[in-house]
CSV table of C-alpha atoms and ligand atoms in Angstrom, one decimal:
chain,number,residue,atom,x,y,z
F,1,UNK,CA,24.0,-30.3,5.9
F,2,UNK,CA,27.7,-29.9,7.1
F,3,UNK,CA,28.8,-32.2,9.9
F,4,UNK,CA,29.0,-30.9,13.4
F,5,UNK,CA,32.3,-29.0,13.8
F,6,UNK,CA,35.1,-29.8,16.2
F,7,UNK,CA,36.8,-26.6,17.3
F,8,UNK,CA,40.6,-26.9,18.0
F,9,UNK,CA,42.1,-25.5,21.2
F,10,UNK,CA,45.5,-25.1,19.5
F,11,UNK,CA,45.8,-23.4,16.1
F,12,UNK,CA,48.6,-21.9,14.1
F,13,UNK,CA,46.6,-20.9,10.9
F,14,UNK,CA,43.4,-19.4,9.8
F,15,UNK,CA,42.5,-20.6,6.4
F,16,UNK,CA,46.1,-21.2,5.6
F,17,UNK,CA,47.4,-17.9,6.9
F,18,UNK,CA,49.8,-17.9,9.8
F,19,UNK,CA,48.1,-16.4,12.9
F,20,UNK,CA,51.5,-15.2,14.2
F,21,UNK,CA,52.1,-13.4,10.8
F,22,UNK,CA,48.7,-11.8,10.8
F,23,UNK,CA,49.3,-10.5,14.4
F,24,UNK,CA,52.7,-9.1,13.6
F,25,UNK,CA,51.5,-7.5,10.4
F,26,UNK,CA,48.2,-6.0,11.7
F,27,UNK,CA,48.6,-6.0,15.5
F,28,UNK,CA,46.1,-7.2,18.1
F,29,UNK,CA,43.2,-7.2,18.7
F,30,UNK,CA,42.3,-7.8,15.1
F,31,UNK,CA,39.2,-9.5,13.5
F,32,UNK,CA,40.2,-11.8,10.7
F,33,UNK,CA,37.4,-12.8,8.3
F,34,UNK,CA,37.7,-15.8,6.0
F,35,UNK,CA,35.9,-14.9,2.8
F,36,UNK,CA,35.6,-18.6,1.7
F,37,UNK,CA,33.4,-19.3,4.7
F,38,UNK,CA,30.9,-16.6,3.7
F,39,UNK,CA,30.7,-18.1,0.2
F,40,UNK,CA,30.0,-21.5,1.6
F,41,UNK,CA,27.2,-20.2,3.8
F,42,UNK,CA,25.7,-18.3,1.0
F,43,UNK,CA,25.7,-21.4,-1.1
F,44,UNK,CA,23.9,-23.4,1.6
F,45,UNK,CA,21.0,-21.0,1.2
F,46,UNK,CA,20.8,-21.2,-2.6
F,47,UNK,CA,17.3,-22.8,-2.5
F,48,UNK,CA,15.8,-19.5,-1.4
F,49,UNK,CA,14.8,-16.9,-4.0
F,50,UNK,CA,16.5,-14.1,-2.1
F,51,UNK,CA,19.2,-14.3,0.6
F,52,UNK,CA,18.9,-10.9,2.3
F,53,UNK,CA,21.8,-10.4,4.6
F,54,UNK,CA,21.1,-8.5,7.9
F,55,UNK,CA,23.8,-5.9,7.7
F,56,UNK,CA,23.9,-5.3,11.5
F,57,UNK,CA,25.6,-8.7,12.1
F,58,UNK,CA,28.9,-7.4,10.5
F,59,UNK,CA,28.7,-4.2,8.5
F,60,UNK,CA,32.2,-3.9,7.2
F,61,UNK,CA,32.1,-2.6,3.6
F,62,UNK,CA,34.3,-5.5,2.4
F,63,UNK,CA,32.0,-8.1,3.9
F,64,UNK,CA,29.0,-6.3,2.3
F,65,UNK,CA,30.9,-6.3,-1.0
F,66,UNK,CA,31.5,-10.1,-0.8
F,67,UNK,CA,27.9,-10.8,-0.1
F,68,UNK,CA,26.8,-8.6,-3.0
F,69,UNK,CA,29.2,-10.4,-5.4
F,70,UNK,CA,27.7,-13.7,-4.2
F,71,UNK,CA,24.2,-12.5,-5.2
F,72,UNK,CA,23.0,-11.5,-1.7
F,73,UNK,CA,20.8,-8.6,-1.0
F,74,UNK,CA,20.6,-6.7,2.3
F,75,UNK,CA,18.4,-5.8,5.2
F,76,UNK,CA,19.2,-2.6,7.1
F,77,UNK,CA,18.0,-1.0,10.3
F,78,UNK,CA,19.3,2.5,10.2
F,79,UNK,CA,20.1,5.4,7.8
F,80,UNK,CA,23.8,4.8,8.0
F,81,UNK,CA,23.4,1.0,7.4
F,82,UNK,CA,21.6,2.0,4.2
F,83,UNK,CA,24.4,4.3,3.3
F,84,UNK,CA,27.0,1.6,4.1
F,85,UNK,CA,25.1,-0.8,1.7
F,86,UNK,CA,25.1,1.9,-1.0
F,87,UNK,CA,28.8,2.5,-0.4
F,88,UNK,CA,29.4,-1.2,-0.9
F,89,UNK,CA,27.7,-1.0,-4.3
F,90,UNK,CA,24.1,-1.9,-3.6
F,91,UNK,CA,21.5,0.1,-5.6
F,92,UNK,CA,18.9,1.9,-3.6
F,93,UNK,CA,16.0,0.6,-5.6
F,94,UNK,CA,15.3,-2.4,-7.8
F,95,UNK,CA,13.2,-5.5,-8.1
F,96,UNK,CA,13.5,-7.3,-5.8
F,97,UNK,CA,14.6,-4.4,-3.7
F,98,UNK,CA,18.4,-4.7,-3.2
F,99,UNK,CA,18.1,-2.8,0.1
F,100,UNK,CA,15.3,-3.2,2.6
F,101,UNK,CA,14.9,-1.0,5.6
F,102,UNK,CA,13.3,-3.0,8.5
F,103,UNK,CA,12.5,-1.2,11.7
F,104,UNK,CA,9.8,-0.5,14.3
F,105,UNK,CA,10.5,3.3,14.1
F,106,UNK,CA,11.8,5.9,11.7
F,107,UNK,CA,14.2,8.5,13.1
F,108,UNK,CA,14.3,11.7,11.1
F,109,UNK,CA,17.4,10.7,9.1
F,110,UNK,CA,16.1,7.2,8.1
F,111,UNK,CA,12.7,8.5,7.0
F,112,UNK,CA,14.3,11.3,5.0
F,113,UNK,CA,16.8,8.8,3.3
F,114,UNK,CA,14.2,6.1,2.4
F,115,UNK,CA,11.9,8.7,0.9
F,116,UNK,CA,14.7,10.4,-1.0
F,117,UNK,CA,16.4,7.3,-2.3
F,118,UNK,CA,13.3,5.1,-2.8
F,119,UNK,CA,14.6,2.4,-0.5
F,120,UNK,CA,12.0,-0.3,0.3
F,121,UNK,CA,10.5,-0.1,3.7
F,122,UNK,CA,9.4,-3.0,5.9
F,123,UNK,CA,7.2,-1.4,8.5
F,124,UNK,CA,7.2,-2.8,12.1
F,125,UNK,CA,4.6,-0.4,13.6
F,126,UNK,CA,1.4,1.3,12.5
F,127,UNK,CA,3.1,4.7,13.1
F,128,UNK,CA,5.7,3.9,10.5
F,129,UNK,CA,2.9,3.3,7.9
F,130,UNK,CA,1.5,6.8,8.7
F,131,UNK,CA,4.8,8.5,8.7
F,132,UNK,CA,5.9,6.9,5.5
F,133,UNK,CA,2.5,7.2,3.8
F,134,UNK,CA,2.3,10.9,4.3
F,135,UNK,CA,5.6,11.4,2.3
F,136,UNK,CA,5.6,8.4,-0.1
F,137,UNK,CA,2.1,7.7,-1.3
F,138,UNK,CA,2.1,5.3,-4.2
F,139,UNK,CA,5.0,3.2,-3.1
F,140,UNK,CA,5.1,-0.4,-2.1
F,141,UNK,CA,5.8,-1.5,1.5
F,142,UNK,CA,6.0,-4.8,3.3
F,143,UNK,CA,4.8,-5.4,6.9
F,144,UNK,CA,6.8,-7.1,9.7
F,145,UNK,CA,4.3,-9.1,11.6
F,146,UNK,CA,4.6,-10.2,15.3
F,147,UNK,CA,2.6,-13.5,15.2
F,148,UNK,CA,1.9,-13.3,19.0
F,149,UNK,CA,4.5,-15.8,20.0
F,150,UNK,CA,8.3,-15.9,19.9
F,151,UNK,CA,11.4,-17.9,20.2
F,152,UNK,CA,15.0,-17.0,21.0
F,153,UNK,CA,18.1,-18.0,22.8
F,154,UNK,CA,17.7,-15.3,25.5
F,155,UNK,CA,15.1,-13.0,26.8
F,156,UNK,CA,17.1,-10.3,25.1
F,157,UNK,CA,17.0,-11.9,21.7
F,158,UNK,CA,13.4,-13.1,21.6
F,159,UNK,CA,11.8,-11.2,18.7
F,160,UNK,CA,8.1,-12.3,18.9
F,161,UNK,CA,5.3,-12.4,21.5
F,162,UNK,CA,3.8,-9.7,23.7
F,163,UNK,CA,7.2,-9.2,25.5
F,164,UNK,CA,8.8,-8.2,22.2
F,165,UNK,CA,8.7,-4.6,20.9
F,166,UNK,CA,9.1,-5.9,17.3
F,167,UNK,CA,6.6,-5.9,14.5
F,168,UNK,CA,3.0,-5.3,13.9
F,169,UNK,CA,0.8,-7.3,16.3
F,170,UNK,CA,-1.0,-10.0,14.3
F,171,UNK,CA,-4.4,-8.9,15.3
F,172,UNK,CA,-3.8,-5.4,13.9
F,173,UNK,CA,-3.0,-6.6,10.4
F,174,UNK,CA,-6.4,-5.7,9.1
F,175,UNK,CA,-6.3,-2.2,10.6
F,176,UNK,CA,-2.8,-1.7,9.2
F,177,UNK,CA,-3.8,-2.8,5.7
F,178,UNK,CA,-6.6,-0.2,5.9
F,179,UNK,CA,-4.1,2.4,7.1
F,180,UNK,CA,-1.7,1.6,4.2
F,181,UNK,CA,-4.6,1.8,1.7
F,182,UNK,CA,-5.7,5.2,3.1
F,183,UNK,CA,-2.2,6.5,2.4
F,184,UNK,CA,-2.0,4.9,-1.1
F,185,UNK,CA,0.7,2.5,0.0
F,186,UNK,CA,0.7,-0.9,-1.6
F,187,UNK,CA,1.4,-3.8,0.8
F,188,UNK,CA,3.3,-6.3,-1.3
F,189,UNK,CA,4.8,-8.6,1.2
F,190,UNK,CA,4.9,-9.9,4.8
F,191,UNK,CA,7.9,-10.6,7.0
F,192,UNK,CA,8.3,-12.5,10.3
F,193,UNK,CA,11.6,-12.5,12.1
F,194,UNK,CA,11.2,-14.5,15.3
F,195,UNK,CA,14.4,-16.5,15.5
F,196,UNK,CA,13.2,-20.1,15.3
F,197,UNK,CA,15.7,-21.6,12.9
F,198,UNK,CA,16.5,-24.8,14.7
F,199,UNK,CA,13.1,-25.9,16.1
F,200,UNK,CA,11.0,-27.3,13.3
F,201,UNK,CA,7.8,-27.7,15.4
F,202,UNK,CA,8.0,-24.0,16.3
F,203,UNK,CA,8.9,-23.1,12.7
F,204,UNK,CA,5.8,-24.9,11.5
F,205,UNK,CA,3.7,-22.7,13.8
F,206,UNK,CA,5.5,-19.6,12.3
F,207,UNK,CA,4.7,-20.8,8.8
F,208,UNK,CA,1.1,-21.3,9.7
F,209,UNK,CA,0.9,-17.8,11.2
F,210,UNK,CA,2.5,-16.4,8.0
F,211,UNK,CA,0.0,-18.3,5.8
F,212,UNK,CA,-3.0,-17.0,7.9
F,213,UNK,CA,-1.6,-13.4,7.7
F,214,UNK,CA,-0.9,-13.6,4.0
F,215,UNK,CA,-4.4,-15.0,3.2
F,216,UNK,CA,-5.9,-12.2,5.3
F,217,UNK,CA,-3.9,-9.6,3.3
F,218,UNK,CA,-4.8,-11.3,0.0
F,219,UNK,CA,-3.4,-11.6,-3.5
F,220,UNK,CA,-1.5,-8.2,-3.2
F,221,UNK,CA,1.1,-10.3,-1.4
F,222,UNK,CA,4.0,-11.1,-3.7
F,223,UNK,CA,6.8,-11.9,-1.2
F,224,UNK,CA,7.2,-13.6,2.2
F,225,UNK,CA,10.3,-13.3,4.3
F,226,UNK,CA,11.3,-16.0,6.8
F,227,UNK,CA,13.4,-13.5,8.7
F,228,UNK,CA,16.7,-14.4,10.2
F,229,UNK,CA,17.6,-16.4,13.3
F,230,UNK,CA,19.4,-19.3,11.7
F,231,UNK,CA,21.7,-20.6,14.4
F,232,UNK,CA,25.3,-21.8,14.0
F,233,UNK,CA,27.2,-24.4,16.2
F,234,UNK,CA,29.1,-22.3,18.7
F,235,UNK,CA,30.4,-25.4,20.5
F,236,UNK,CA,32.1,-28.5,19.3
F,237,UNK,CA,29.7,-31.3,18.5
F,238,UNK,CA,26.7,-29.0,18.1
F,239,UNK,CA,25.0,-29.7,14.8
F,240,UNK,CA,24.0,-27.3,12.0
F,241,UNK,CA,20.4,-26.4,11.4
F,242,UNK,CA,18.6,-28.7,9.0
F,243,UNK,CA,18.3,-26.2,6.2
F,244,UNK,CA,16.5,-28.6,3.8
F,245,UNK,CA,13.7,-29.1,6.4
F,246,UNK,CA,13.7,-25.4,7.1
F,247,UNK,CA,13.4,-24.5,3.4
F,248,UNK,CA,10.8,-27.2,2.8
F,249,UNK,CA,8.4,-25.8,5.5
F,250,UNK,CA,8.7,-22.3,4.1
F,251,UNK,CA,8.5,-23.5,0.5
F,252,UNK,CA,5.3,-25.4,1.2
F,253,UNK,CA,3.8,-22.3,2.7
F,254,UNK,CA,4.8,-20.2,-0.2
F,255,UNK,CA,3.4,-22.7,-2.7
F,256,UNK,CA,0.0,-22.8,-0.9
F,257,UNK,CA,-0.1,-19.0,-1.2
F,258,UNK,CA,0.8,-19.2,-4.9
F,259,UNK,CA,-2.0,-21.7,-5.4
F,260,UNK,CA,-4.5,-19.5,-3.6
F,261,UNK,CA,-3.3,-16.1,-5.2
F,262,UNK,CA,-2.7,-17.5,-8.7
F,263,UNK,CA,0.7,-15.8,-9.0
F,264,UNK,CA,4.3,-16.2,-7.9
F,265,UNK,CA,5.3,-15.5,-4.3
F,266,UNK,CA,9.0,-14.7,-3.7
F,267,UNK,CA,10.5,-16.5,-0.7
F,268,UNK,CA,13.2,-14.6,1.1
F,269,UNK,CA,15.4,-15.5,4.0
F,270,UNK,CA,17.3,-12.9,6.1
F,271,UNK,CA,20.3,-14.3,7.9
F,272,UNK,CA,22.9,-12.3,9.8
F,273,UNK,CA,24.8,-14.7,12.1
F,274,UNK,CA,24.5,-17.7,9.7
F,275,UNK,CA,26.4,-16.0,7.0
F,276,UNK,CA,29.2,-14.4,9.0
F,277,UNK,CA,29.6,-15.8,12.5
F,278,UNK,CA,32.0,-18.7,11.5
F,279,UNK,CA,34.1,-16.6,9.1
F,280,UNK,CA,35.4,-14.4,12.0
F,281,UNK,CA,38.3,-14.8,14.3
F,282,UNK,CA,39.3,-12.3,17.0
F,283,UNK,CA,43.0,-12.5,17.3
F,284,UNK,CA,44.2,-11.3,20.7
F,285,UNK,CA,47.5,-11.4,22.6
F,286,UNK,CA,47.8,-12.7,26.2
F,287,UNK,CA,49.1,-9.9,28.3
F,288,UNK,CA,48.9,-11.5,31.8
F,289,UNK,CA,48.7,-15.0,33.2
F,290,UNK,CA,47.8,-14.9,36.8
F,291,UNK,CA,46.3,-16.9,39.7
F,292,UNK,CA,43.6,-15.5,41.9
F,293,UNK,CA,43.3,-18.1,44.7
F,294,UNK,CA,42.7,-21.4,42.9
F,295,UNK,CA,41.7,-19.8,39.6
F,296,UNK,CA,44.0,-19.3,36.6
F,297,UNK,CA,43.4,-16.2,34.4
F,298,UNK,CA,44.6,-15.4,30.9
F,299,UNK,CA,44.1,-11.7,30.4
F,300,UNK,CA,44.1,-10.7,26.7
F,301,UNK,CA,44.2,-7.3,24.9
F,302,UNK,CA,40.6,-7.6,23.6
F,303,UNK,CA,37.6,-6.8,25.9
F,304,UNK,CA,33.9,-6.5,25.6
F,305,UNK,CA,34.5,-3.3,23.7
F,306,UNK,CA,35.5,-5.7,20.9
F,307,UNK,CA,33.2,-8.7,21.5
F,308,UNK,CA,30.2,-8.0,23.7
F,309,UNK,CA,28.3,-11.3,23.2
F,310,UNK,CA,29.7,-13.0,26.3
F,311,UNK,CA,28.8,-10.1,28.7
F,312,UNK,CA,25.5,-9.4,27.0
F,313,UNK,CA,24.1,-12.9,26.6
F,314,UNK,CA,26.6,-15.2,28.3
F,315,UNK,CA,27.4,-16.4,24.8
F,316,UNK,CA,30.0,-19.2,24.3
F,317,UNK,CA,32.8,-18.7,21.8
F,318,UNK,CA,35.4,-21.4,21.0
F,319,UNK,CA,38.9,-20.3,21.8
F,320,UNK,CA,42.3,-21.5,20.8
F,321,UNK,CA,45.9,-20.8,21.7
F,322,UNK,CA,48.6,-20.2,19.2
F,323,UNK,CA,51.8,-21.8,20.6
F,324,UNK,CA,54.7,-19.5,20.1
F,325,UNK,CA,57.1,-22.5,20.1
F,326,UNK,CA,55.0,-24.6,17.8
F,327,UNK,CA,54.4,-27.2,20.5
F,328,UNK,CA,50.9,-28.5,20.2
F,329,UNK,CA,51.1,-31.0,23.1
F,330,UNK,CA,50.7,-28.7,26.0
F,331,UNK,CA,49.1,-29.6,29.3
F,332,UNK,CA,45.6,-28.1,29.6
F,333,UNK,CA,44.2,-26.1,32.5
F,334,UNK,CA,40.8,-24.6,33.5
F,335,UNK,CA,41.2,-21.0,32.6
F,336,UNK,CA,39.1,-17.8,32.9
F,337,UNK,CA,39.7,-15.6,29.9
F,338,UNK,CA,39.3,-11.9,30.5
F,339,UNK,CA,40.0,-8.6,28.9
F,340,UNK,CA,41.6,-5.3,29.9
F,341,UNK,CA,38.6,-3.2,30.7
F,342,UNK,CA,38.0,-1.6,34.1
F,343,UNK,CA,34.8,-3.7,34.6
F,344,UNK,CA,34.5,-7.0,36.4
F,345,UNK,CA,32.2,-8.3,33.7
F,346,UNK,CA,34.9,-8.1,31.1
F,347,UNK,CA,35.2,-11.9,30.9
F,348,UNK,CA,34.9,-14.0,27.7
F,349,UNK,CA,34.2,-17.2,29.6
F,350,UNK,CA,30.8,-16.5,31.3
F,351,UNK,CA,27.3,-17.8,31.3
F,352,UNK,CA,24.1,-15.8,31.2
F,353,UNK,CA,23.7,-14.1,34.6
F,354,UNK,CA,27.4,-13.3,34.7
F,355,UNK,CA,28.6,-16.6,36.2
F,356,UNK,CA,32.2,-17.1,35.3
F,357,UNK,CA,32.9,-20.5,33.8
F,358,UNK,CA,36.4,-21.7,33.4
F,359,UNK,CA,37.5,-23.1,30.0
F,360,UNK,CA,39.8,-26.1,29.4
F,361,UNK,CA,42.7,-24.5,27.4
F,362,UNK,CA,46.3,-25.3,26.7
F,363,UNK,CA,49.0,-23.8,28.9
F,364,UNK,CA,50.0,-20.4,27.5
F,365,UNK,CA,52.4,-17.6,28.3
F,366,UNK,CA,52.4,-13.9,28.1
F,367,UNK,CA,53.0,-12.8,24.6
F,368,UNK,CA,51.3,-15.7,23.0
F,369,UNK,CA,48.2,-15.3,20.9
F,370,UNK,CA,44.7,-16.4,21.9
F,371,UNK,CA,42.0,-16.6,19.1
F,372,UNK,CA,38.3,-16.2,19.9
F,373,UNK,CA,36.5,-18.0,17.2
F,374,UNK,CA,33.0,-17.7,15.6
F,375,UNK,CA,33.3,-14.0,16.2
F,376,UNK,CA,32.3,-12.7,12.8
F,377,UNK,CA,28.6,-11.9,13.8
F,378,UNK,CA,27.8,-9.2,16.3
F,379,UNK,CA,31.6,-8.9,17.1
F,380,UNK,CA,33.1,-5.8,15.4
F,381,UNK,CA,29.6,-4.6,14.7
F,382,UNK,CA,28.9,-4.2,18.4
F,383,UNK,CA,32.3,-2.7,19.0
F,384,UNK,CA,32.6,0.4,21.2
F,385,UNK,CA,35.1,2.9,22.4
F,386,UNK,CA,34.5,2.1,26.0
F,387,UNK,CA,37.6,2.9,28.1
F,388,UNK,CA,38.7,4.9,25.0
F,389,UNK,CA,39.8,1.7,23.4
F,390,UNK,CA,40.2,2.1,19.6
F,391,UNK,CA,37.9,0.0,17.3
F,392,UNK,CA,39.9,-3.1,16.3
F,393,UNK,CA,41.4,-3.6,12.9
F,394,UNK,CA,39.6,-5.9,10.5
F,395,UNK,CA,41.3,-8.2,7.9
F,396,UNK,CA,39.7,-10.1,5.1
F,397,UNK,CA,41.4,-13.4,3.9
F,398,UNK,CA,40.6,-13.5,0.2
F,399,UNK,CA,42.1,-15.8,-2.4
F,400,UNK,CA,45.1,-16.6,-0.2
F,401,UNK,CA,45.8,-12.9,0.7
F,402,UNK,CA,45.2,-11.0,3.8
F,403,UNK,CA,43.8,-7.5,3.2
F,404,UNK,CA,43.3,-4.8,5.8
F,405,UNK,CA,39.6,-3.8,5.4
F,406,UNK,CA,39.4,-1.5,8.4
F,407,UNK,CA,42.5,-0.1,10.0
F,408,UNK,CA,42.7,0.2,13.7
F,409,UNK,CA,41.2,3.5,14.9
F,410,UNK,CA,43.7,6.2,15.8
F,411,UNK,CA,43.6,8.5,18.8
F,412,UNK,CA,42.9,11.4,16.6
F,413,UNK,CA,39.9,9.6,15.1
F,414,UNK,CA,38.7,8.7,18.6
F,415,UNK,CA,38.5,12.4,19.7
F,416,UNK,CA,37.7,13.9,16.4
F,417,UNK,CA,34.1,14.8,17.0
F,418,UNK,CA,34.8,16.3,20.5
F,419,UNK,CA,35.6,19.8,21.5
F,420,UNK,CA,36.4,21.9,24.5
F,421,UNK,CA,34.3,25.0,24.9
F,422,UNK,CA,36.5,28.1,24.7
K,501,PLP,C1,18.9,-9.1,13.5
K,501,PLP,C2,17.9,-9.4,12.4
K,501,PLP,C3,18.2,-10.4,11.5
K,501,PLP,C4,19.3,-11.4,11.6
K,501,PLP,O1,19.3,-12.1,12.7
K,501,PLP,P1,20.3,-13.3,12.9
K,501,PLP,O2,19.9,-14.0,14.2
K,501,PLP,O3,21.7,-12.8,12.9
K,501,PLP,O4,20.1,-14.2,11.7
K,501,PLP,C5,17.3,-10.6,10.4
K,501,PLP,N1,16.2,-9.7,10.3
K,501,PLP,C6,15.9,-8.8,11.2
K,501,PLP,C7,14.8,-7.9,11.0
K,501,PLP,C8,16.8,-8.6,12.2
K,501,PLP,O5,16.5,-7.6,13.1
């Protein structure tokens, strides 16, 4: 288990690359991804039979390509995520399935695509079983089960229990197995994604719920998925999840099922954040330094159109200043860091509920760079064009070189799909 990180408040480099050079070459705001971090995080999970990356966390093709080269498979939630995975070199079908589609509903495009390409479907509602079964009789499916309880760092991220819209309610498993059978669908695996990576007591309950469900489904079950939800330390001093303990609980569950079924059961894990959060840095430029009463504000050129986690969840991200003069010994101040959007919630230093929390940061001037760290997961992927801001550039640091893997969106691209009726 890696030791708890200490995030710096002054930095000049990202993985050996000068932040100033990156900003002058690619402009700001720009996401910078350190490929070596993705490789380390993949290696941490090597004890699992399959590491299935949740594409939604960061769906850039170059990131998907890195994960594929490291042996990772993918989980997708939409037709275009499936097409992204295929564009990044994943085969549509295979054993184990390279691409899984996990959802609670099909839209017309996703249903059509999974039927046509043979992409494996993980059904999160009885209706999905019917809709798929009518078109794809004979195929294998897995079921996403809601065990009746949840866990999560916010009401908005809780993925189990009766407040959650996700998964097939545990008590309906029997009825859903019958439904699948009626359609000639083969239920080959079960999945639970309820975000309980750090709490081992809770995880033990999840494993028990999985075991019960799998025993109910019987020896047709050949895979179990632990889902995602592995946390990362977003603050200095926070520790990493005990992956050995996490794996041990799931592995014991899987082994008991193997005993009872008399055949192998594949153990999958489905991280998004864990693989990509720490690799990502959002490089911004400070465009205003101003006081409002007693408060000091740094306003940067990135907003919640680039990184929405603070406004959505009150999420904390480490931040650092890149000193233009190289002086690392600056006095520190309590600062509120905000963006350019015409919206008072456009603040990166806030708690859940929207309460602004100042951050202790080094003195900085207009024109200097501010880096928002641990921004690889649910950063660019949640980007929007709000205020007609272009999608940020994305850069991958790979083998000592910085490669542009998404250029900044242009005005022409921004308005491309629109038209004025004649
Ligand atoms: C979002 C999601 C994940 C990944 O969640 P993280 O918290 O980023 O690890 C995994 N599986 C499913 C089904 C998801 O919806």
